């Protein structure tokens, strides 16, 4: 992409309404624009990152054997009356009437709708296990939307639902989700720690939240510092292997790590004192096992091996896709701007032409652009007639991992400058070597 033809409305000034760094940087980098309280338009750069995160989530869910679907944003209230949640959900649910006076709502989550799909089509235990998921906009009329996409009212969420014959199978689904979520966050360059949590309006007994440690997080957390040393890394996971998934779950959840809702001071005191930590965290996902809480009232049953009808065991699992962008920026930035992890960066490399209009510099930039593109990478070429300082500031703000700076003086010696956004280190290389280094 050439910057002269792109739409990147960066702001020079710090927007007054933004209280935390990720919100500030997303506005300044022209990623989002507020449309109403807690509701945002996604401008090209923000939209690109959102799509990248969405792709990672899809890839990891499909790898775990889960099946993508898409359910509507607007739902009829009828199903929610069946489960009893129409009244329970309270003011966070945005309710409306259609022209015929029927009660409708903007989906805050979709247990009822997916259970209705299931009961309409699945009759036998032979069709289990089944996990359906979607990535879809949700609406919750948060009392205090704030911090940009971190706590929006409209937000993008992956929500998955497992249907199993037995509790044991459903707990395997729980573990599968836990492992696939760990992989997902690690690919985004994030450490998200599973912590024992409270189930809230979803209901159920078993639940973990995934928290990214950050001072600006809204959750208070308590943990054994040894949990921060565990990584999934490149392990080969067989998602059908119950014992393996269970082992990973235990490895990640046996050390003390809880949110304030389930914090137990007596248990916490058993953690060696030098490893006891209390901190703030951002909730970027949650998994639940809730058994037959929805299947029973809604009649989602299957015929078991003995011919008897039994309600299925279920769980639901969510990832806050749009919130994750804020969490990534909170975890990865400096005073000049964002520093994207490689896995989610909107462009792989910036190209800065120090002397736009100079034949040699223009030609060298074009050549680098083509070489990067041929390797399947996406460069962002700043071909505007701007001062070098302004071009550098923009590149630093939008945080691409690499910058190649091209100018007549370097080209005389056959070199360009390659700069790492994360370390700030630069080296002079031939244009070909710079391209190879990035690839
Ligand atoms: P919170 O405690 O922050 O209100 P939640 O527990 O109500 O979140 P869940 O029902 O667990 O949210 O939804 C799954 C995920 O969706 C959350 O882990 C979070 O990452 C994301 N999420 C929830 N509410 C919002 C919101 N208002 N804005 C952005 N993301 C959200
Ligand atoms: Mg909430
Ligand atoms: Mg929560
Ligand atoms: Mg939650």
Short mmCIF file of C-alpha atoms in Angstrom, two decimals, residues 175 178 182 193-196 208 222-228 230 245-258 267-268 270-272 275:
data_model
loop_
_atom_site.label_atom_id
_atom_site.label_comp_id
_atom_site.label_asym_id
_atom_site.label_seq_id
_atom_site.Cartn_x
_atom_site.Cartn_y
_atom_site.Cartn_z
CA UNK A 175 -9.85 -28.28 28.18
CA UNK A 178 -8.39 -23.68 27.22
CA UNK A 182 -3.56 -20.25 25.02
CA UNK A 193 -3.09 -16.26 32.24
CA UNK A 194 -6.06 -18.54 32.95
CA UNK A 195 -7.49 -17.62 36.35
CA UNK A 196 -10.30 -19.16 38.33
CA UNK A 208 -11.62 -19.62 33.94
CA UNK A 222 -3.93 -12.55 42.72
CA UNK A 223 -1.42 -15.11 41.54
CA UNK A 224 1.68 -17.15 42.11
CA UNK A 225 4.40 -15.50 40.01
CA UNK A 226 5.47 -18.94 38.78
CA UNK A 227 2.42 -19.01 36.46
CA UNK A 228 4.02 -16.31 34.35
CA UNK A 230 4.67 -21.24 31.70
CA UNK A 245 -5.48 -31.63 26.92
CA UNK A 246 -6.19 -32.40 30.57
CA UNK A 247 -2.48 -32.34 31.37
CA UNK A 248 -2.00 -28.94 29.73
CA UNK A 249 -5.05 -27.59 31.56
CA UNK A 250 -3.64 -28.81 34.88
CA UNK A 251 -0.20 -27.43 34.14
CA UNK A 252 -1.66 -23.97 33.51
CA UNK A 253 -4.26 -23.93 36.28
CA UNK A 254 -2.82 -25.70 39.31
CA UNK A 255 -0.78 -22.77 40.57
CA UNK A 256 -2.72 -20.10 42.44
CA UNK A 257 -4.25 -17.57 40.03
CA UNK A 258 -7.62 -15.99 40.77
CA UNK A 267 -5.21 -20.40 50.17
CA UNK A 268 -3.15 -17.51 48.84
CA UNK A 270 0.12 -21.00 51.17
CA UNK A 271 1.95 -19.57 48.14
CA UNK A 272 5.58 -18.83 49.11
CA UNK A 275 5.98 -15.44 44.73
#
